[in-house]
Amino acid sequence: MGGIGQPNIQVKLELNAIDSALGLYWDRKNVLLPDLIDGKPASLYASILLRNDGYEDVEVMEVEADIPYTSSMLSMVPIELAPQQSRPVALNISCNSSCDEQVTLRVSYRTKIQPERVLQQKLTQTLHQRSIYEPHKVTFLHPSGIVSYAVLRPPSAQASRQCTHDDNLPVLLQLHGAGLEAEADLVAHALDLLPDLCAWVLFPTGGTPWSGDDWHNWGFADIEAAVVAIPGWIKANGWKGPGVDTDRWLVSGHSNGGQGTWYALTHRPDKVLAAAPVSGYTSIQNYVPYHLWQSADPQRQAIVQSSLNSYRHESLMANARDIPILQQHGSNDDNVPAYHSRLMWQLIQQTHGNSSYHELPGKGHWFDGVMSTDALREFYQSELNGTKLGKSPMGEFTLVVANPGDMGSRRGIKVLSLDLPGHIGSVDVSWNRTSGAWSLETSNVLILEMPSVMAEIGHIVIDRQRVVVGLESNSGKPVWRVLKNSTGMWEVTVSQLTPEMVGRSHVQIIHNPFEFEGIAYRRGRQLGAMDAILRSQGPFLVRSSAETTKHIALQISRNLCQYFAADTVLTNMSSAAETTSNIITVAMGAIMPAGLLEHFPIRVWESKEERMPTCLEVRDDMGTRRCYRLGNGLAAIFLRPLPDEGLELVVWGEDESSVAVAARLVPMLTGVGQPDFIVMDKRMLWKGVDGVLAMGFFDHWWNVSRNSVFS
């Protein structure tokens, strides 16, 4: 509460005896089910969080529902739980008629040592009956494969009659604050005073009551998955009202949700038609006292701060220019001081943006009706209930990018790669009257993607260089990619080459200049700092190299479940199968499995005579090989590439205790600031960042970048 009063903590402990001889544990709080709409489930997904409190590995064979419901696991194979591991089990659930408000689920499972003995546990859960126009809970799949939920309020019957200016209505996103469930009345009914908005009102969870990672990698993926689930809801529930435009959002949120609103505004400017951050902080760096950290070399501090650039919204406000913004903050807010909104209003004015700021005298952080004040009600209605809302026309604008991996487009222009990772890039776009073409001035940008409208006149000017882009093919206008070559000149490539294009001699066509589909080129979901590992397309695969490090892999699994509600598969090196998921490898000593990239710049050297590790080698950007000797608890944590934009996070140490130290840096908490690689020893335990031996970033070729730091 803003640091007032005594720092006392009240703890409530609850102890429960485990009834099952095999230790499989679950309770009603850990069952996720959709609400009922007109007697049928509003969506077709459910989930149960199971925990193995026994001493043997458990296989969950199936989860079935009693009639009239039917259910089955989404997994085609049994789900394994190691002792003390928790896993969310994703289910299909359906009921066609006479659906009771109670559903009984039966879990069938067995231990690996007694596979012939199949046991069952059952639990009965109550579903809530709602009308189709009420806020109700709908379930969907997060990109990681877990089942998540959001609260959806479709356009009212009145809105369906009145909102005739638009066949497909936009989405009004309401992002909750820290520690709140989206289905809580405080959140789900925050807009009850505005029942007839011309919008689909959506209250996402972000994956957890803490929105995963504060509405960033994990939490924002949950938002986007919830939005794209609306068309499926329309089809499944026979909706006859207005459709939905999933690419147009009005975003609003309170407290941490206000911060999430700034994130959406600065990272998806082409989708956000208006925004209303309420009592939100500017960024994690500006909200918590970083000056209380251990003092450290400024170069090392710069690396940590650079890894958080994508969440420093103060630096990205140019992306919000021309988007209507209403800010609201209580003058007596002792949780998020009004300074945050005042600062953002000032920054918006400096970018010639469009923001109105309402500071409420005498009001605190939260009060009844905080999300439906007169100013907010007028803003929602004016932005949603007016004439047909269209895309903004092309004009002068700026695109600022901290991390292309989590950044969308601005007026169709998208930065695909930065020249120097960890540094902010920018593109200033204007119409050049002299040349009669679009003019782009770039900073720290390596690869750009451009909309077809910019190619219609035949060329553009980038950094005062005339670049011909006006090609067409029989297959239509492709997506244009513009690349800066090693000499600093801009060249053009296209997503699909045709013989006609290759034959145009006056245009430089680069054939596969960066091997876009190869593992050697860093792209897409791989971009960013170490927390890019959270962009897994399926359950995390956590594998350990030795028996003595299995407990560390288990703790990583439990932490991912605790902080993100994430699912993990625990395995060892020998049984690790091919996967589309991201991998976390826990390795010790000389047993560091080879990565898929042959010349990766970090590896363990071992003595040929004794077959013992002697040092950890890091090859810097100049090709210099730096060897960090073992003997003082040497450890490292770093990313490596996998196919299809996948990532592996290697957690390595010379012995068990040093592996445990490296494991503390697996991204879990917002604001820690882990770059792509960190090499450390025991000195980090008391010196903090200043005890790091080497840290920094990998560039687009997976080489160590020149702004990395070594000791």
PDB file of C-alpha atoms in Angstrom, residues 246-493:
ATOM      1  CA  THR A 246     -11.010  -9.118 -33.564  1.00  0.00           C
ATOM      2  CA  ASP A 247      -8.526  -6.576 -34.956  1.00  0.00           C
ATOM      3  CA  ARG A 248     -10.111  -3.488 -33.350  1.00  0.00           C
ATOM      4  CA  TRP A 249      -9.800  -2.977 -29.621  1.00  0.00           C
ATOM      5  CA  LEU A 250     -10.680  -0.342 -27.078  1.00  0.00           C
ATOM      6  CA  VAL A 251      -8.400  -1.200 -24.157  1.00  0.00           C
ATOM      7  CA  SER A 252      -8.969  -0.167 -20.568  1.00  0.00           C
ATOM      8  CA  GLY A 253      -7.685  -1.413 -17.250  1.00  0.00           C
ATOM      9  CA  HIS A 254      -7.134  -0.540 -13.608  1.00  0.00           C
ATOM     10  CA  SER A 255      -3.859  -0.512 -11.627  1.00  0.00           C
ATOM     11  CA  ASN A 256      -1.734  -3.346 -13.057  1.00  0.00           C
ATOM     12  CA  GLY A 257      -4.392  -3.523 -15.766  1.00  0.00           C
ATOM     13  CA  GLY A 258      -3.731   0.166 -16.406  1.00  0.00           C
ATOM     14  CA  GLN A 259      -0.083  -0.721 -16.963  1.00  0.00           C
ATOM     15  CA  GLY A 260      -1.275  -3.529 -19.257  1.00  0.00           C
ATOM     16  CA  THR A 261      -3.278  -0.913 -21.161  1.00  0.00           C
ATOM     17  CA  TRP A 262      -0.099   1.082 -21.773  1.00  0.00           C
ATOM     18  CA  TYR A 263       1.544  -2.141 -22.977  1.00  0.00           C
ATOM     19  CA  ALA A 264      -1.275  -2.889 -25.445  1.00  0.00           C
ATOM     20  CA  LEU A 265      -1.301   0.712 -26.625  1.00  0.00           C
ATOM     21  CA  THR A 266       2.434   0.796 -27.339  1.00  0.00           C
ATOM     22  CA  HIS A 267       2.789  -2.755 -28.708  1.00  0.00           C
ATOM     23  CA  ARG A 268      -0.370  -3.187 -30.838  1.00  0.00           C
ATOM     24  CA  PRO A 269      -1.029   0.344 -32.145  1.00  0.00           C
ATOM     25  CA  ASP A 270      -2.668  -0.937 -35.349  1.00  0.00           C
ATOM     26  CA  LYS A 271      -5.315  -2.769 -33.314  1.00  0.00           C
ATOM     27  CA  VAL A 272      -6.012  -0.238 -30.556  1.00  0.00           C
ATOM     28  CA  LEU A 273      -8.627   2.310 -31.633  1.00  0.00           C
ATOM     29  CA  ALA A 274      -8.726   3.992 -28.199  1.00  0.00           C
ATOM     30  CA  ALA A 275      -7.409   3.397 -24.669  1.00  0.00           C
ATOM     31  CA  ALA A 276      -8.305   4.309 -21.081  1.00  0.00           C
ATOM     32  CA  PRO A 277      -5.589   3.476 -18.515  1.00  0.00           C
ATOM     33  CA  VAL A 278      -6.966   3.992 -14.990  1.00  0.00           C
ATOM     34  CA  SER A 279      -4.680   4.370 -11.943  1.00  0.00           C
ATOM     35  CA  GLY A 280      -1.981   2.529 -13.871  1.00  0.00           C
ATOM     36  CA  TYR A 281       1.754   2.686 -13.338  1.00  0.00           C
ATOM     37  CA  THR A 282       4.022   3.650 -16.213  1.00  0.00           C
ATOM     38  CA  SER A 283       6.403   0.672 -16.066  1.00  0.00           C
ATOM     39  CA  ILE A 284       7.836  -1.780 -13.565  1.00  0.00           C
ATOM     40  CA  GLN A 285      11.130   0.134 -13.645  1.00  0.00           C
ATOM     41  CA  ASN A 286       9.351   3.299 -12.538  1.00  0.00           C
ATOM     42  CA  TYR A 287       7.118   1.595  -9.965  1.00  0.00           C
ATOM     43  CA  VAL A 288       9.527  -0.391  -7.776  1.00  0.00           C
ATOM     44  CA  PRO A 289      12.677   0.950  -6.049  1.00  0.00           C
ATOM     45  CA  TYR A 290      15.513  -0.378  -8.203  1.00  0.00           C
ATOM     46  CA  HIS A 291      17.919   1.884  -6.318  1.00  0.00           C
ATOM     47  CA  LEU A 292      17.730  -0.592  -3.415  1.00  0.00           C
ATOM     48  CA  TRP A 293      19.527  -3.217  -5.516  1.00  0.00           C
ATOM     49  CA  GLN A 294      23.192  -3.948  -4.879  1.00  0.00           C
ATOM     50  CA  SER A 295      25.401  -1.312  -6.493  1.00  0.00           C
ATOM     51  CA  ALA A 296      26.994  -2.523  -9.707  1.00  0.00           C
ATOM     52  CA  ASP A 297      29.113  -1.526 -12.656  1.00  0.00           C
ATOM     53  CA  PRO A 298      26.967   0.765 -14.861  1.00  0.00           C
ATOM     54  CA  GLN A 299      27.690  -1.402 -17.910  1.00  0.00           C
ATOM     55  CA  ARG A 300      26.211  -4.421 -16.186  1.00  0.00           C
ATOM     56  CA  GLN A 301      23.263  -2.380 -14.957  1.00  0.00           C
ATOM     57  CA  ALA A 302      22.714  -1.197 -18.536  1.00  0.00           C
ATOM     58  CA  ILE A 303      22.444  -4.797 -19.762  1.00  0.00           C
ATOM     59  CA  VAL A 304      19.814  -5.580 -17.128  1.00  0.00           C
ATOM     60  CA  GLN A 305      17.870  -2.419 -17.909  1.00  0.00           C
ATOM     61  CA  SER A 306      18.129  -3.050 -21.671  1.00  0.00           C
ATOM     62  CA  SER A 307      16.531  -6.462 -21.242  1.00  0.00           C
ATOM     63  CA  LEU A 308      13.485  -4.641 -19.799  1.00  0.00           C
ATOM     64  CA  ASN A 309      13.219  -2.062 -22.607  1.00  0.00           C
ATOM     65  CA  SER A 310      10.031  -3.556 -24.014  1.00  0.00           C
ATOM     66  CA  TYR A 311       8.229  -2.849 -20.730  1.00  0.00           C
ATOM     67  CA  ARG A 312       9.507   0.723 -20.356  1.00  0.00           C
ATOM     68  CA  HIS A 313       6.399   2.303 -21.842  1.00  0.00           C
ATOM     69  CA  GLU A 314       7.718   5.808 -21.270  1.00  0.00           C
ATOM     70  CA  SER A 315      10.160   5.201 -24.148  1.00  0.00           C
ATOM     71  CA  LEU A 316       7.500   3.890 -26.520  1.00  0.00           C
ATOM     72  CA  MET A 317       4.811   6.564 -26.344  1.00  0.00           C
ATOM     73  CA  ALA A 318       5.422   7.748 -29.920  1.00  0.00           C
ATOM     74  CA  ASN A 319       3.564   4.572 -30.993  1.00  0.00           C
ATOM     75  CA  ALA A 320       0.380   5.931 -29.408  1.00  0.00           C
ATOM     76  CA  ARG A 321       0.235   9.150 -31.399  1.00  0.00           C
ATOM     77  CA  ASP A 322      -3.188   9.748 -33.036  1.00  0.00           C
ATOM     78  CA  ILE A 323      -4.883   7.153 -30.787  1.00  0.00           C
ATOM     79  CA  PRO A 324      -7.501   8.731 -28.458  1.00  0.00           C
ATOM     80  CA  ILE A 325      -6.512   8.210 -24.814  1.00  0.00           C
ATOM     81  CA  LEU A 326      -8.373   9.031 -21.604  1.00  0.00           C
ATOM     82  CA  GLN A 327      -6.316   8.857 -18.414  1.00  0.00           C
ATOM     83  CA  GLN A 328      -7.890   8.771 -14.964  1.00  0.00           C
ATOM     84  CA  HIS A 329      -6.173   8.786 -11.570  1.00  0.00           C
ATOM     85  CA  GLY A 330      -7.118   9.591  -7.979  1.00  0.00           C
ATOM     86  CA  SER A 331      -5.088  12.427  -6.488  1.00  0.00           C
ATOM     87  CA  ASN A 332      -4.796  10.553  -3.153  1.00  0.00           C
ATOM     88  CA  ASP A 333      -3.714   7.241  -4.643  1.00  0.00           C
ATOM     89  CA  ASP A 334      -1.262   5.728  -2.134  1.00  0.00           C
ATOM     90  CA  ASN A 335      -0.680   2.558  -4.164  1.00  0.00           C
ATOM     91  CA  VAL A 336       0.159   3.937  -7.611  1.00  0.00           C
ATOM     92  CA  PRO A 337       0.933   7.638  -7.116  1.00  0.00           C
ATOM     93  CA  ALA A 338      -0.714  10.060  -9.549  1.00  0.00           C
ATOM     94  CA  TYR A 339       2.795  10.951 -10.706  1.00  0.00           C
ATOM     95  CA  HIS A 340       2.625   7.997 -13.109  1.00  0.00           C
ATOM     96  CA  SER A 341      -0.377   9.302 -15.043  1.00  0.00           C
ATOM     97  CA  ARG A 342       0.901  12.867 -14.926  1.00  0.00           C
ATOM     98  CA  LEU A 343       4.198  11.725 -16.455  1.00  0.00           C
ATOM     99  CA  MET A 344       2.502   9.757 -19.228  1.00  0.00           C
ATOM    100  CA  TRP A 345       0.252  12.701 -20.051  1.00  0.00           C
ATOM    101  CA  GLN A 346       3.326  14.905 -20.385  1.00  0.00           C
ATOM    102  CA  LEU A 347       5.074  12.373 -22.642  1.00  0.00           C
ATOM    103  CA  ILE A 348       1.976  12.063 -24.838  1.00  0.00           C
ATOM    104  CA  GLN A 349       1.893  15.840 -25.281  1.00  0.00           C
ATOM    105  CA  GLN A 350       5.554  15.794 -26.292  1.00  0.00           C
ATOM    106  CA  THR A 351       4.719  13.365 -29.096  1.00  0.00           C
ATOM    107  CA  HIS A 352       1.736  15.555 -30.122  1.00  0.00           C
ATOM    108  CA  GLY A 353      -0.580  12.738 -29.079  1.00  0.00           C
ATOM    109  CA  ASN A 354      -4.273  12.778 -28.260  1.00  0.00           C
ATOM    110  CA  SER A 355      -4.879  12.393 -24.510  1.00  0.00           C
ATOM    111  CA  SER A 356      -7.179  13.895 -21.896  1.00  0.00           C
ATOM    112  CA  TYR A 357      -6.241  13.528 -18.239  1.00  0.00           C
ATOM    113  CA  HIS A 358      -8.767  13.433 -15.391  1.00  0.00           C
ATOM    114  CA  GLU A 359      -7.288  13.560 -11.904  1.00  0.00           C
ATOM    115  CA  LEU A 360     -10.017  12.977  -9.322  1.00  0.00           C
ATOM    116  CA  PRO A 361      -9.566  15.155  -6.216  1.00  0.00           C
ATOM    117  CA  GLY A 362      -9.501  13.262  -2.927  1.00  0.00           C
ATOM    118  CA  LYS A 363      -9.929   9.831  -4.566  1.00  0.00           C
ATOM    119  CA  GLY A 364      -7.677   6.889  -3.779  1.00  0.00           C
ATOM    120  CA  HIS A 365      -6.526   3.881  -5.754  1.00  0.00           C
ATOM    121  CA  TRP A 366      -9.883   2.104  -5.821  1.00  0.00           C
ATOM    122  CA  PHE A 367     -13.459   3.154  -5.135  1.00  0.00           C
ATOM    123  CA  ASP A 368     -16.880   1.907  -6.205  1.00  0.00           C
ATOM    124  CA  GLY A 369     -17.545   2.911  -9.787  1.00  0.00           C
ATOM    125  CA  VAL A 370     -13.908   3.685 -10.576  1.00  0.00           C
ATOM    126  CA  MET A 371     -14.257   2.100 -14.048  1.00  0.00           C
ATOM    127  CA  SER A 372     -17.523   3.835 -14.911  1.00  0.00           C
ATOM    128  CA  THR A 373     -17.067   7.460 -13.892  1.00  0.00           C
ATOM    129  CA  ASP A 374     -18.778  10.127 -15.968  1.00  0.00           C
ATOM    130  CA  ALA A 375     -15.587  10.808 -17.916  1.00  0.00           C
ATOM    131  CA  LEU A 376     -15.059   7.117 -18.716  1.00  0.00           C
ATOM    132  CA  ARG A 377     -18.690   6.534 -19.643  1.00  0.00           C
ATOM    133  CA  GLU A 378     -18.609   9.439 -22.073  1.00  0.00           C
ATOM    134  CA  PHE A 379     -15.306   8.200 -23.521  1.00  0.00           C
ATOM    135  CA  TYR A 380     -16.531   4.628 -24.061  1.00  0.00           C
ATOM    136  CA  GLN A 381     -19.729   5.802 -25.682  1.00  0.00           C
ATOM    137  CA  SER A 382     -18.102   8.387 -27.931  1.00  0.00           C
ATOM    138  CA  GLU A 383     -15.429   5.962 -29.146  1.00  0.00           C
ATOM    139  CA  LEU A 384     -17.730   2.955 -29.597  1.00  0.00           C
ATOM    140  CA  ASN A 385     -21.231   4.206 -30.303  1.00  0.00           C
ATOM    141  CA  GLY A 386     -20.436   6.655 -33.101  1.00  0.00           C
ATOM    142  CA  THR A 387     -20.081   6.183 -36.817  1.00  0.00           C
ATOM    143  CA  LYS A 388     -18.350   3.199 -38.367  1.00  0.00           C
ATOM    144  CA  LEU A 389     -14.839   2.930 -37.019  1.00  0.00           C
ATOM    145  CA  GLY A 390     -12.198   2.473 -39.680  1.00  0.00           C
ATOM    146  CA  LYS A 391      -8.449   2.195 -39.874  1.00  0.00           C
ATOM    147  CA  SER A 392      -6.445   5.399 -39.595  1.00  0.00           C
ATOM    148  CA  PRO A 393      -5.130   6.650 -42.948  1.00  0.00           C
ATOM    149  CA  MET A 394      -1.434   6.650 -43.741  1.00  0.00           C
ATOM    150  CA  GLY A 395       0.385   9.806 -42.677  1.00  0.00           C
ATOM    151  CA  GLU A 396       3.434  10.987 -40.791  1.00  0.00           C
ATOM    152  CA  PHE A 397       4.183   8.799 -37.794  1.00  0.00           C
ATOM    153  CA  THR A 398       6.920   7.139 -35.762  1.00  0.00           C
ATOM    154  CA  LEU A 399       7.347   3.480 -34.858  1.00  0.00           C
ATOM    155  CA  VAL A 400       9.504   2.758 -31.801  1.00  0.00           C
ATOM    156  CA  VAL A 401      10.549  -0.841 -31.155  1.00  0.00           C
ATOM    157  CA  ALA A 402      12.352  -2.294 -28.149  1.00  0.00           C
ATOM    158  CA  ASN A 403      11.810  -5.954 -29.045  1.00  0.00           C
ATOM    159  CA  PRO A 404      10.459  -7.081 -32.435  1.00  0.00           C
ATOM    160  CA  GLY A 405       9.369 -10.376 -30.857  1.00  0.00           C
ATOM    161  CA  ASP A 406       6.468  -8.775 -28.991  1.00  0.00           C
ATOM    162  CA  MET A 407       5.841  -5.734 -31.193  1.00  0.00           C
ATOM    163  CA  GLY A 408       3.036  -5.467 -33.745  1.00  0.00           C
ATOM    164  CA  SER A 409       2.803  -3.168 -36.739  1.00  0.00           C
ATOM    165  CA  ARG A 410       2.199   0.573 -36.950  1.00  0.00           C
ATOM    166  CA  ARG A 411       0.246   1.604 -40.055  1.00  0.00           C
ATOM    167  CA  GLY A 412       1.299  -1.723 -41.572  1.00  0.00           C
ATOM    168  CA  ILE A 413       5.038  -1.218 -41.026  1.00  0.00           C
ATOM    169  CA  LYS A 414       6.712  -3.795 -38.822  1.00  0.00           C
ATOM    170  CA  VAL A 415      10.313  -4.112 -37.638  1.00  0.00           C
ATOM    171  CA  LEU A 416      11.396  -7.741 -37.960  1.00  0.00           C
ATOM    172  CA  SER A 417      14.922  -7.401 -36.610  1.00  0.00           C
ATOM    173  CA  LEU A 418      17.075  -4.832 -34.861  1.00  0.00           C
ATOM    174  CA  ASP A 419      20.671  -4.175 -35.797  1.00  0.00           C
ATOM    175  CA  LEU A 420      21.872  -4.215 -32.174  1.00  0.00           C
ATOM    176  CA  PRO A 421      19.700  -6.137 -29.676  1.00  0.00           C
ATOM    177  CA  GLY A 422      19.136  -4.420 -26.358  1.00  0.00           C
ATOM    178  CA  HIS A 423      18.987  -1.006 -28.025  1.00  0.00           C
ATOM    179  CA  ILE A 424      15.741   0.646 -29.065  1.00  0.00           C
ATOM    180  CA  GLY A 425      15.055   1.007 -32.790  1.00  0.00           C
ATOM    181  CA  SER A 426      12.828   3.509 -34.540  1.00  0.00           C
ATOM    182  CA  VAL A 427      11.335   4.357 -37.933  1.00  0.00           C
ATOM    183  CA  ASP A 428      10.155   7.900 -38.775  1.00  0.00           C
ATOM    184  CA  VAL A 429       7.739   7.838 -41.713  1.00  0.00           C
ATOM    185  CA  SER A 430       6.732  10.869 -43.778  1.00  0.00           C
ATOM    186  CA  TRP A 431       5.633  11.809 -47.288  1.00  0.00           C
ATOM    187  CA  ASN A 432       8.511  13.293 -49.261  1.00  0.00           C
ATOM    188  CA  ARG A 433       7.025  15.984 -51.503  1.00  0.00           C
ATOM    189  CA  THR A 434      10.284  16.427 -53.432  1.00  0.00           C
ATOM    190  CA  SER A 435      10.634  12.793 -54.494  1.00  0.00           C
ATOM    191  CA  GLY A 436       6.909  12.048 -54.460  1.00  0.00           C
ATOM    192  CA  ALA A 437       7.495   8.971 -52.307  1.00  0.00           C
ATOM    193  CA  TRP A 438       7.323   7.739 -48.756  1.00  0.00           C
ATOM    194  CA  SER A 439      10.428   8.613 -46.778  1.00  0.00           C
ATOM    195  CA  LEU A 440      11.690   6.494 -43.889  1.00  0.00           C
ATOM    196  CA  GLU A 441      14.423   7.479 -41.452  1.00  0.00           C
ATOM    197  CA  THR A 442      15.575   4.511 -39.382  1.00  0.00           C
ATOM    198  CA  SER A 443      17.708   4.000 -36.305  1.00  0.00           C
ATOM    199  CA  ASN A 444      19.047   0.585 -35.225  1.00  0.00           C
ATOM    200  CA  VAL A 445      16.775  -1.272 -37.677  1.00  0.00           C
ATOM    201  CA  LEU A 446      17.976  -4.223 -39.738  1.00  0.00           C
ATOM    202  CA  ILE A 447      14.849  -5.653 -41.397  1.00  0.00           C
ATOM    203  CA  LEU A 448      11.527  -3.950 -42.155  1.00  0.00           C
ATOM    204  CA  GLU A 449       8.220  -5.288 -43.406  1.00  0.00           C
ATOM    205  CA  MET A 450       6.021  -2.845 -45.333  1.00  0.00           C
ATOM    206  CA  PRO A 451       2.401  -2.736 -46.519  1.00  0.00           C
ATOM    207  CA  SER A 452       1.607  -2.945 -50.216  1.00  0.00           C
ATOM    208  CA  VAL A 453       0.233   0.618 -50.263  1.00  0.00           C
ATOM    209  CA  MET A 454       3.762   1.937 -49.885  1.00  0.00           C
ATOM    210  CA  ALA A 455       4.881   0.059 -52.997  1.00  0.00           C
ATOM    211  CA  GLU A 456       2.217   1.373 -55.353  1.00  0.00           C
ATOM    212  CA  ILE A 457       4.283   4.358 -56.518  1.00  0.00           C
ATOM    213  CA  GLY A 458       7.272   2.172 -57.386  1.00  0.00           C
ATOM    214  CA  HIS A 459       9.841   3.240 -54.823  1.00  0.00           C
ATOM    215  CA  ILE A 460      10.460   4.565 -51.349  1.00  0.00           C
ATOM    216  CA  VAL A 461      13.296   6.513 -49.751  1.00  0.00           C
ATOM    217  CA  ILE A 462      14.997   4.883 -46.757  1.00  0.00           C
ATOM    218  CA  ASP A 463      17.729   6.811 -44.965  1.00  0.00           C
ATOM    219  CA  ARG A 464      18.024   9.041 -48.049  1.00  0.00           C
ATOM    220  CA  GLN A 465      18.518   6.023 -50.322  1.00  0.00           C
ATOM    221  CA  ARG A 466      16.074   5.429 -53.172  1.00  0.00           C
ATOM    222  CA  VAL A 467      14.832   1.838 -52.995  1.00  0.00           C
ATOM    223  CA  VAL A 468      12.713   0.387 -55.814  1.00  0.00           C
ATOM    224  CA  VAL A 469       9.863  -1.728 -54.442  1.00  0.00           C
ATOM    225  CA  GLY A 470       7.087  -1.449 -57.009  1.00  0.00           C
ATOM    226  CA  LEU A 471       6.941  -5.010 -58.258  1.00  0.00           C
ATOM    227  CA  GLU A 472       3.781  -7.003 -58.811  1.00  0.00           C
ATOM    228  CA  SER A 473       3.250 -10.647 -59.554  1.00  0.00           C
ATOM    229  CA  ASN A 474       0.426 -12.808 -60.827  1.00  0.00           C
ATOM    230  CA  SER A 475      -0.179 -14.026 -57.294  1.00  0.00           C
ATOM    231  CA  GLY A 476      -0.907 -10.531 -56.038  1.00  0.00           C
ATOM    232  CA  LYS A 477       1.119  -8.103 -54.012  1.00  0.00           C
ATOM    233  CA  PRO A 478       3.429  -9.861 -51.572  1.00  0.00           C
ATOM    234  CA  VAL A 479       4.655  -8.646 -48.227  1.00  0.00           C
ATOM    235  CA  TRP A 480       7.749  -6.553 -48.781  1.00  0.00           C
ATOM    236  CA  ARG A 481      10.826  -6.964 -46.655  1.00  0.00           C
ATOM    237  CA  VAL A 482      13.601  -4.401 -46.784  1.00  0.00           C
ATOM    238  CA  LEU A 483      17.004  -5.320 -45.393  1.00  0.00           C
ATOM    239  CA  LYS A 484      20.142  -3.388 -44.577  1.00  0.00           C
ATOM    240  CA  ASN A 485      23.168  -5.205 -45.971  1.00  0.00           C
ATOM    241  CA  SER A 486      26.697  -5.344 -44.569  1.00  0.00           C
ATOM    242  CA  THR A 487      27.644  -2.120 -46.358  1.00  0.00           C
ATOM    243  CA  GLY A 488      24.751  -0.211 -44.820  1.00  0.00           C
ATOM    244  CA  MET A 489      22.709  -0.145 -48.054  1.00  0.00           C
ATOM    245  CA  TRP A 490      19.017  -1.096 -48.144  1.00  0.00           C
ATOM    246  CA  GLU A 491      17.943  -3.936 -50.401  1.00  0.00           C
ATOM    247  CA  VAL A 492      14.585  -5.548 -51.115  1.00  0.00           C
ATOM    248  CA  THR A 493      13.349  -9.079 -50.742  1.00  0.00           C
TER     249      THR A 493
END
